[in-house]
Amino acid sequence: MDLRFTPEMEGFREEVRTFLTKHRDRYVGDAVRPREAALEWQRLLIDHGYAARTIPREYGGYGAEPDILKTRIIAEEFTRVGAPRGFANQGISMLVPTLLEVGSEEQKKRWIGPTLRGEVVWCQGYSEPGAGSDLASLQTKAVEDGDDFVISGSKIWTSTAAQADMIFCLVRTEPDAPKHDGISYILFPMTTPGIEVRPLTTMTGSAEFNEVFFTDVRVPKSGVVGGRGRGWFVANATLKHERGMLGDPNATEARLHALIELMKTESVDGRRLIDDPVFCDRAMQLQARVLTMKFNGLRNLTASMAGEASGMAGLVVKLQGCELNHQIAALAIDALGELGVLYEDGPHLRAKGSWQWNYMFDLGLIIGGGTAQIQKNIIAERGLAMPREPKLASA
Amino acid sequence: MDFSITADQRLMQESLARTLEAAAPLGRVRRFAADRDEAGADVWAALADFGLPGVIIPEEHGGLGLGLLDAALAAEALGRAVAPAPFLGAVAASVALTRGGSAEQQARWLPGIASGKVVAGLAIGEAVAGARDGMGVKASGGKLTGGALFVTDAMIADLFVVADTSGGLHLVAADAPGLTRSVVTSIDLTRRLGELRFDGVPAEPLAAHTLDAVRDAAWTLLAADTLGAAEVMIEKAVAYAKERRQFGRVIGSFQAVKHMCAEMAAELEPCRALVWYAAYAFDDAPAEASLTAAHAKAHTSEVGRFIARTATEVHGGMGITDLLGLHYWFKRIGLNRQLLGGPERVRRIAAQIQGLAA
């Protein structure tokens, strides 16, 4: 254990700080369909290696050697001053790593650069109404016709489908193969005729997701990534990246900080919320959990720097992190009392209703990206080497 | 930036585990638990050969000169083995002396503690967890009067680290005039507790403000002990679930059972990083030491209780039998939770440390 940073790393931190001070008036946040100023900020970040840091130059990245510590320093410094860290959409976080891993040279050259720069927006077509946790049972079919596939079926939980230019999609290309071997991972434009997007409104009141319907959608076979029938294995590489994204301890720490500030500033009957022993105790319970997951994250970081598998300490991050975020929002609502149920704009609303929004949205994150129950199966089977549920004879 | 234990530390822990397998197998622990007068001297001698009593004592005083992280790794191994040993007192007295003792006091006491010949008991419960039944020690004119409960290894100790009601720390020799001791029996028979009565007992004062460091070190070691004991409970539950058959299949293939095991692992594994950090902070990040020690103590206690109960349940009826002996780990975790403050009390202190509570 030695948590100090070397002089080289402290020097790098200084560089990042100088950059952030110099460009303070250019901070522009993320949006699904970025404005020109946001695209400019993104390009600036890539030029300086603060976004797309380890993506090779020939594909439009900065081309630095992977250095987890520098990546962390960048994250810390951007968080510290509240600077937008560049785009974190599904194209960048999931498609780009997948293409780098299994894409053809032509696919990498064509898609990675524009995706990184925010010029091409993607959506993810994985889940279906009948294929959620059992994703491999997906039924959207792609029938071969000359140089094309003709796609029919539907997808659900497709965030950003309405704004996306392109989709990376799982389709069944080999109907007679065993279920894991019949899937292909394919890229095609959302402007292709036969695609219909319907917003899916959730309990938050907004449509964070969509349903997407395909009726005889004709797309070129050249969009297949990683080989025909290999889609399940390609997708698993991508899901690994998604699970890393859900349960980021820095975001959780920031939320706890906001909770404690809220409890110090809000009063009921003239008493600060933090001075209520019950609420104070609950806040301390959550602080212990936040610190625990933060240190667990440092431990995982050290393991990945050494090229070691993080084992159990890595397997539990999604389950524990998403639940913890949800619990922090829950305590904020409880401590606010009746004010905690306000949601729409009004004179008594706190934090623009974000505690309620987070409380509801985070329940979706507990379910999405592999439900809590699927996570427990993974922890038990991969982490504790416990047996799988026996398959039913009919399945 | 390196958040991991070194290869040397891992080797030390494995080697200690082998020492404990030989010196304190479950049969030996059972004998210690059954015979309340037995001191466990052979186990302590084996640990003394290992150098454990002096783990954090500087080499010039005969110790190993290591840090609290090493002591915590040792405590984890002791918890795994539910081993009877006056280790908490040894480390607490080392902290009291190295942080609050004069050069003369250090030279007089530390070599004996390091060799294991001087057994130390810890009597700070009233100052940390609160006073019950009229207990509490008053210091006046170099003499102590009053009583202390839940004193570790009270009947076998040669030296006590005693906190008074105003937070001052004192060293008291077990044979000092006016000191009487008696046994207090807790659910956990793998450790010995006692009650001290002071009637104008001469004491050596230690430097002011040493209590917090002693408390933080003790909290961290109790958390590490629970970590080790809870690890074993999960391992035993998983092994049992993979072997026990009902309805024609091993019960570990039922998700109801599997998820109990997954939940235990998901709760416990991150605690390891918390315990490591608290121990690291004690030596290298003093501004964070008290807060992280408090959270390590409180949180690991909560997780420990959940695991003690759930792992027992996974074993079905066998889980509650003396034959299986799982209850030794269950009770060890139970004592670690209450000793020097239950989670609610410790979290209150955590809030005070940050200025969030009065």
Short mmCIF file of N, CA and C in Angstrom, two decimals, chain A residues 1-6 69 72 260 264 272 274-277 280-281 284-285 287-289 291-293 295-296 298-299 301-303 305 312-313 316 319-320 372-377 379-381 384-390, chain B residues 1-6 9 69 234 238 241-242 249-250 252-255 257-259 261-263 265-267 269-274 276-277 280 284 288 291-292 295 299 302-303 343-344 347-348 350-351 354-357:
data_model
loop_
_atom_site.label_atom_id
_atom_site.label_comp_id
_atom_site.label_asym_id
_atom_site.label_seq_id
_atom_site.Cartn_x
_atom_site.Cartn_y
_atom_site.Cartn_z
N MET A 1 0.85 -1.20 0.00
CA MET A 1 0.00 0.00 0.00
C MET A 1 0.88 1.24 0.00
N ASP A 2 0.76 2.00 -1.05
CA ASP A 2 1.42 3.31 -1.07
C ASP A 2 0.60 4.17 -2.01
N LEU A 3 -0.19 5.04 -1.44
CA LEU A 3 -1.15 5.78 -2.26
C LEU A 3 -0.61 7.12 -2.74
N ARG A 4 0.68 7.34 -2.52
CA ARG A 4 1.24 8.59 -3.01
C ARG A 4 1.42 8.52 -4.52
N PHE A 5 1.43 9.69 -5.14
CA PHE A 5 1.70 9.77 -6.57
C PHE A 5 3.15 10.17 -6.78
N THR A 6 3.77 9.63 -7.83
CA THR A 6 5.16 9.97 -8.13
C THR A 6 5.23 11.41 -8.62
N LEU A 69 -3.45 5.20 -14.31
CA LEU A 69 -3.27 6.26 -13.31
C LEU A 69 -3.52 7.63 -13.92
N ARG A 72 -7.07 8.19 -14.41
CA ARG A 72 -7.72 8.52 -13.15
C ARG A 72 -7.47 9.97 -12.75
N ILE A 260 -24.98 15.04 1.91
CA ILE A 260 -24.58 15.59 3.21
C ILE A 260 -24.73 17.12 3.21
N LYS A 264 -27.09 19.31 5.71
CA LYS A 264 -26.54 20.40 6.53
C LYS A 264 -27.28 21.71 6.30
N ARG A 272 -31.56 21.26 11.76
CA ARG A 272 -30.94 20.76 10.53
C ARG A 272 -31.19 19.26 10.42
N ILE A 274 -29.28 16.96 9.42
CA ILE A 274 -28.14 16.16 9.88
C ILE A 274 -28.16 16.02 11.41
N ASP A 275 -28.87 16.94 12.09
CA ASP A 275 -28.92 16.88 13.55
C ASP A 275 -29.97 15.89 14.06
N ASP A 276 -30.72 15.31 13.14
CA ASP A 276 -31.63 14.23 13.53
C ASP A 276 -30.80 12.95 13.63
N PRO A 277 -30.74 12.34 14.82
CA PRO A 277 -29.83 11.19 14.99
C PRO A 277 -30.12 10.02 14.05
N CYS A 280 -28.83 11.07 10.62
CA CYS A 280 -27.37 11.14 10.68
C CYS A 280 -26.78 9.73 10.64
N ASP A 281 -27.40 8.82 11.37
CA ASP A 281 -26.90 7.44 11.38
C ASP A 281 -27.00 6.82 9.99
N MET A 284 -24.29 8.11 7.86
CA MET A 284 -22.99 7.49 8.17
C MET A 284 -22.92 6.06 7.62
N GLN A 285 -24.04 5.34 7.67
CA GLN A 285 -24.03 3.99 7.07
C GLN A 285 -23.69 4.06 5.59
N GLN A 287 -22.11 6.56 4.09
CA GLN A 287 -20.73 7.03 3.90
C GLN A 287 -19.75 5.85 4.02
N ALA A 288 -20.01 4.96 4.96
CA ALA A 288 -19.14 3.78 5.09
C ALA A 288 -19.15 2.97 3.80
N ARG A 289 -20.34 2.81 3.23
CA ARG A 289 -20.44 2.04 1.99
C ARG A 289 -19.76 2.75 0.83
N LEU A 291 -17.21 4.85 1.01
CA LEU A 291 -15.76 4.71 1.18
C LEU A 291 -15.32 3.28 0.82
N THR A 292 -16.13 2.32 1.24
CA THR A 292 -15.80 0.92 0.95
C THR A 292 -15.69 0.69 -0.55
N MET A 293 -16.66 1.20 -1.30
CA MET A 293 -16.63 0.99 -2.75
C MET A 293 -15.54 1.83 -3.42
N PHE A 295 -12.56 2.51 -2.03
CA PHE A 295 -11.30 1.81 -1.80
C PHE A 295 -11.27 0.50 -2.60
N ASN A 296 -12.44 -0.14 -2.72
CA ASN A 296 -12.52 -1.33 -3.56
C ASN A 296 -12.16 -0.97 -5.00
N LEU A 298 -10.11 1.46 -5.91
CA LEU A 298 -8.65 1.65 -5.96
C LEU A 298 -7.94 0.30 -6.03
N ARG A 299 -8.49 -0.66 -5.31
CA ARG A 299 -7.90 -2.00 -5.34
C ARG A 299 -8.04 -2.60 -6.75
N LEU A 301 -8.32 -0.92 -9.48
CA LEU A 301 -7.45 -0.12 -10.35
C LEU A 301 -6.01 -0.65 -10.28
N THR A 302 -5.55 -0.91 -9.09
CA THR A 302 -4.19 -1.45 -8.91
C THR A 302 -4.07 -2.80 -9.62
N ALA A 303 -5.10 -3.63 -9.49
CA ALA A 303 -5.05 -4.95 -10.15
C ALA A 303 -4.96 -4.77 -11.66
N MET A 305 -3.81 -2.18 -13.31
CA MET A 305 -2.49 -1.63 -13.66
C MET A 305 -1.44 -2.73 -13.73
N MET A 312 -13.27 -11.36 -7.41
CA MET A 312 -14.49 -11.03 -6.70
C MET A 312 -14.65 -9.53 -6.50
N ALA A 313 -13.55 -8.83 -6.21
CA ALA A 313 -13.63 -7.39 -5.97
C ALA A 313 -14.17 -6.65 -7.19
N VAL A 316 -18.37 -7.59 -7.99
CA VAL A 316 -19.44 -7.05 -7.14
C VAL A 316 -19.76 -5.58 -7.42
N LEU A 319 -23.42 -4.58 -8.90
CA LEU A 319 -24.47 -4.88 -7.93
C LEU A 319 -24.44 -3.87 -6.78
N GLN A 320 -23.28 -3.70 -6.19
CA GLN A 320 -23.17 -2.87 -4.99
C GLN A 320 -23.27 -1.38 -5.34
N ALA A 372 -29.90 -7.24 -10.89
CA ALA A 372 -29.22 -7.59 -9.64
C ALA A 372 -29.19 -9.11 -9.48
N GLN A 373 -30.28 -9.78 -9.91
CA GLN A 373 -30.34 -11.23 -9.73
C GLN A 373 -29.35 -11.94 -10.66
N ILE A 374 -29.22 -11.41 -11.89
CA ILE A 374 -28.22 -11.97 -12.81
C ILE A 374 -26.82 -11.72 -12.25
N GLN A 375 -26.60 -10.53 -11.68
CA GLN A 375 -25.29 -10.24 -11.08
C GLN A 375 -24.96 -11.26 -9.98
N LYS A 376 -25.99 -11.59 -9.18
CA LYS A 376 -25.76 -12.56 -8.10
C LYS A 376 -25.43 -13.95 -8.67
N ASN A 377 -26.08 -14.30 -9.78
CA ASN A 377 -25.71 -15.57 -10.42
C ASN A 377 -24.25 -15.54 -10.86
N ILE A 379 -21.80 -13.65 -9.67
CA ILE A 379 -20.92 -13.67 -8.49
C ILE A 379 -20.81 -15.10 -7.95
N ALA A 380 -21.94 -15.79 -7.87
CA ALA A 380 -21.93 -17.15 -7.31
C ALA A 380 -21.22 -18.12 -8.25
N GLU A 381 -21.49 -18.01 -9.56
CA GLU A 381 -20.95 -19.01 -10.49
C GLU A 381 -19.48 -18.73 -10.82
N LEU A 384 -17.63 -17.74 -6.88
CA LEU A 384 -17.63 -18.77 -5.83
C LEU A 384 -17.66 -20.18 -6.39
N ALA A 385 -17.61 -20.29 -7.73
CA ALA A 385 -17.62 -21.60 -8.40
C ALA A 385 -18.80 -22.46 -7.97
N MET A 386 -19.95 -21.82 -7.83
CA MET A 386 -21.16 -22.60 -7.48
C MET A 386 -21.82 -23.09 -8.77
N PRO A 387 -22.59 -24.19 -8.66
CA PRO A 387 -23.16 -24.77 -9.88
C PRO A 387 -24.25 -23.91 -10.50
N ARG A 388 -24.39 -24.02 -11.82
CA ARG A 388 -25.47 -23.32 -12.52
C ARG A 388 -26.80 -24.00 -12.21
N GLU A 389 -27.86 -23.23 -12.40
CA GLU A 389 -29.21 -23.80 -12.29
C GLU A 389 -29.33 -24.89 -13.37
N PRO A 390 -29.80 -26.09 -13.01
CA PRO A 390 -29.95 -27.13 -14.06
C PRO A 390 -30.95 -26.66 -15.12
N MET B 1 1.07 5.06 -6.96
CA MET B 1 -0.23 4.67 -6.40
C MET B 1 -0.34 3.16 -6.43
N ASP B 2 -0.35 2.55 -5.29
CA ASP B 2 -0.43 1.09 -5.23
C ASP B 2 -1.35 0.69 -4.09
N PHE B 3 -2.54 0.23 -4.45
CA PHE B 3 -3.50 -0.19 -3.43
C PHE B 3 -3.52 -1.72 -3.40
N SER B 4 -2.52 -2.28 -2.79
CA SER B 4 -2.48 -3.74 -2.68
C SER B 4 -1.53 -4.10 -1.54
N ILE B 5 -1.61 -5.33 -1.10
CA ILE B 5 -0.63 -5.77 -0.12
C ILE B 5 0.55 -6.39 -0.88
N THR B 6 1.72 -6.33 -0.28
CA THR B 6 2.91 -6.79 -0.97
C THR B 6 3.00 -8.32 -0.93
N GLN B 9 3.86 -9.37 2.51
CA GLN B 9 2.71 -9.36 3.43
C GLN B 9 1.83 -10.60 3.21
N LEU B 69 -1.05 -2.11 9.09
CA LEU B 69 -1.59 -2.98 8.04
C LEU B 69 -1.13 -4.42 8.25
N ILE B 234 -18.22 -17.76 4.99
CA ILE B 234 -18.67 -17.86 3.59
C ILE B 234 -18.09 -19.12 2.95
N VAL B 238 -20.37 -22.03 1.34
CA VAL B 238 -20.29 -22.38 -0.08
C VAL B 238 -19.92 -23.86 -0.23
N ALA B 241 -22.91 -25.92 0.59
CA ALA B 241 -23.96 -25.81 -0.43
C ALA B 241 -23.59 -26.59 -1.69
N LYS B 242 -22.32 -26.82 -1.92
CA LYS B 242 -21.90 -27.58 -3.09
C LYS B 242 -21.94 -29.09 -2.85
N ARG B 249 -30.59 -32.67 -6.02
CA ARG B 249 -29.49 -31.83 -6.53
C ARG B 249 -28.78 -31.14 -5.38
N VAL B 250 -27.57 -30.69 -5.63
CA VAL B 250 -26.87 -29.96 -4.55
C VAL B 250 -27.62 -28.66 -4.30
N GLY B 252 -26.63 -25.85 -3.53
CA GLY B 252 -25.97 -24.68 -4.12
C GLY B 252 -26.41 -24.39 -5.54
N SER B 253 -27.15 -25.32 -6.17
CA SER B 253 -27.67 -25.03 -7.51
C SER B 253 -29.03 -24.34 -7.45
N PHE B 254 -29.63 -24.27 -6.27
CA PHE B 254 -30.87 -23.49 -6.13
C PHE B 254 -30.51 -22.01 -6.00
N GLN B 255 -31.18 -21.18 -6.77
CA GLN B 255 -30.83 -19.76 -6.71
C GLN B 255 -31.09 -19.16 -5.33
N VAL B 257 -30.42 -20.37 -2.54
CA VAL B 257 -29.22 -20.60 -1.73
C VAL B 257 -28.02 -19.87 -2.34
N LYS B 258 -27.93 -19.96 -3.66
CA LYS B 258 -26.81 -19.34 -4.38
C LYS B 258 -26.77 -17.84 -4.14
N HIS B 259 -27.94 -17.23 -4.17
CA HIS B 259 -27.99 -15.77 -3.99
C HIS B 259 -27.63 -15.38 -2.56
N CYS B 261 -25.35 -16.82 -0.88
CA CYS B 261 -23.88 -16.86 -0.90
C CYS B 261 -23.33 -15.66 -1.65
N ALA B 262 -23.95 -15.33 -2.78
CA ALA B 262 -23.48 -14.18 -3.57
C ALA B 262 -23.61 -12.89 -2.78
N GLU B 263 -24.72 -12.75 -2.05
CA GLU B 263 -24.91 -11.53 -1.25
C GLU B 263 -23.85 -11.42 -0.16
N ALA B 265 -20.80 -12.63 -0.27
CA ALA B 265 -19.52 -12.30 -0.90
C ALA B 265 -19.51 -10.84 -1.35
N ALA B 266 -20.64 -10.39 -1.90
CA ALA B 266 -20.72 -9.01 -2.41
C ALA B 266 -20.58 -8.00 -1.28
N GLU B 267 -21.07 -8.35 -0.10
CA GLU B 267 -20.96 -7.46 1.04
C GLU B 267 -19.55 -7.49 1.64
N GLU B 269 -16.42 -8.73 0.34
CA GLU B 269 -15.17 -8.51 -0.39
C GLU B 269 -14.73 -7.04 -0.38
N PRO B 270 -15.64 -6.08 -0.59
CA PRO B 270 -15.19 -4.67 -0.53
C PRO B 270 -14.71 -4.26 0.87
N CYS B 271 -15.14 -4.96 1.92
CA CYS B 271 -14.69 -4.63 3.28
C CYS B 271 -13.17 -4.80 3.40
N ARG B 272 -12.63 -5.69 2.60
CA ARG B 272 -11.19 -5.93 2.66
C ARG B 272 -10.44 -4.63 2.34
N ALA B 273 -10.89 -3.94 1.30
CA ALA B 273 -10.24 -2.69 0.91
C ALA B 273 -10.41 -1.63 1.99
N LEU B 274 -11.57 -1.63 2.65
CA LEU B 274 -11.83 -0.66 3.71
C LEU B 274 -10.89 -0.90 4.90
N TRP B 276 -7.97 -2.49 4.81
CA TRP B 276 -6.62 -2.15 4.37
C TRP B 276 -6.40 -0.64 4.45
N TYR B 277 -7.40 0.11 3.96
CA TYR B 277 -7.22 1.56 3.93
C TYR B 277 -7.13 2.14 5.34
N TYR B 280 -3.75 1.39 6.66
CA TYR B 280 -2.77 2.21 5.95
C TYR B 280 -2.82 3.66 6.47
N ASP B 284 0.02 6.23 7.61
CA ASP B 284 0.46 7.09 6.50
C ASP B 284 -0.49 8.20 6.08
N GLU B 288 -7.03 10.98 7.97
CA GLU B 288 -8.19 10.13 7.66
C GLU B 288 -8.30 8.93 8.59
N LEU B 291 -11.60 8.49 11.04
CA LEU B 291 -12.85 8.29 10.31
C LEU B 291 -12.87 6.92 9.64
N THR B 292 -11.78 6.55 9.01
CA THR B 292 -11.80 5.26 8.30
C THR B 292 -11.77 4.09 9.28
N HIS B 295 -15.38 3.75 10.42
CA HIS B 295 -16.23 3.12 9.40
C HIS B 295 -15.86 1.65 9.23
N HIS B 299 -18.92 -0.73 9.82
CA HIS B 299 -19.44 -1.38 8.61
C HIS B 299 -19.12 -2.88 8.59
N GLU B 302 -21.52 -4.66 10.75
CA GLU B 302 -22.85 -4.87 10.14
C GLU B 302 -22.79 -6.02 9.14
N VAL B 303 -21.77 -5.99 8.30
CA VAL B 303 -21.62 -7.05 7.29
C VAL B 303 -21.36 -8.38 7.99
N PRO B 343 -22.10 -0.67 16.24
CA PRO B 343 -22.07 0.20 15.05
C PRO B 343 -22.74 1.56 15.25
N GLU B 344 -23.86 1.61 15.96
CA GLU B 344 -24.56 2.89 16.12
C GLU B 344 -23.68 3.88 16.89
N ARG B 347 -20.71 4.94 14.70
CA ARG B 347 -21.11 5.87 13.63
C ARG B 347 -21.36 7.26 14.19
N ARG B 348 -21.86 7.31 15.42
CA ARG B 348 -22.06 8.61 16.06
C ARG B 348 -20.69 9.30 16.20
N ALA B 350 -18.13 8.68 14.32
CA ALA B 350 -17.70 9.02 12.95
C ALA B 350 -18.28 10.38 12.54
N ALA B 351 -19.55 10.62 12.91
CA ALA B 351 -20.17 11.91 12.58
C ALA B 351 -19.50 13.04 13.36
N GLN B 354 -16.21 14.32 11.93
CA GLN B 354 -16.33 15.23 10.78
C GLN B 354 -17.05 16.52 11.13
N GLY B 355 -17.40 16.68 12.38
CA GLY B 355 -18.14 17.88 12.76
C GLY B 355 -19.59 17.85 12.34
N LEU B 356 -20.13 16.63 12.06
CA LEU B 356 -21.52 16.53 11.64
C LEU B 356 -22.45 16.28 12.82
N ALA B 357 -21.87 15.99 13.97
CA ALA B 357 -22.69 15.77 15.16
C ALA B 357 -21.97 16.36 16.35
#
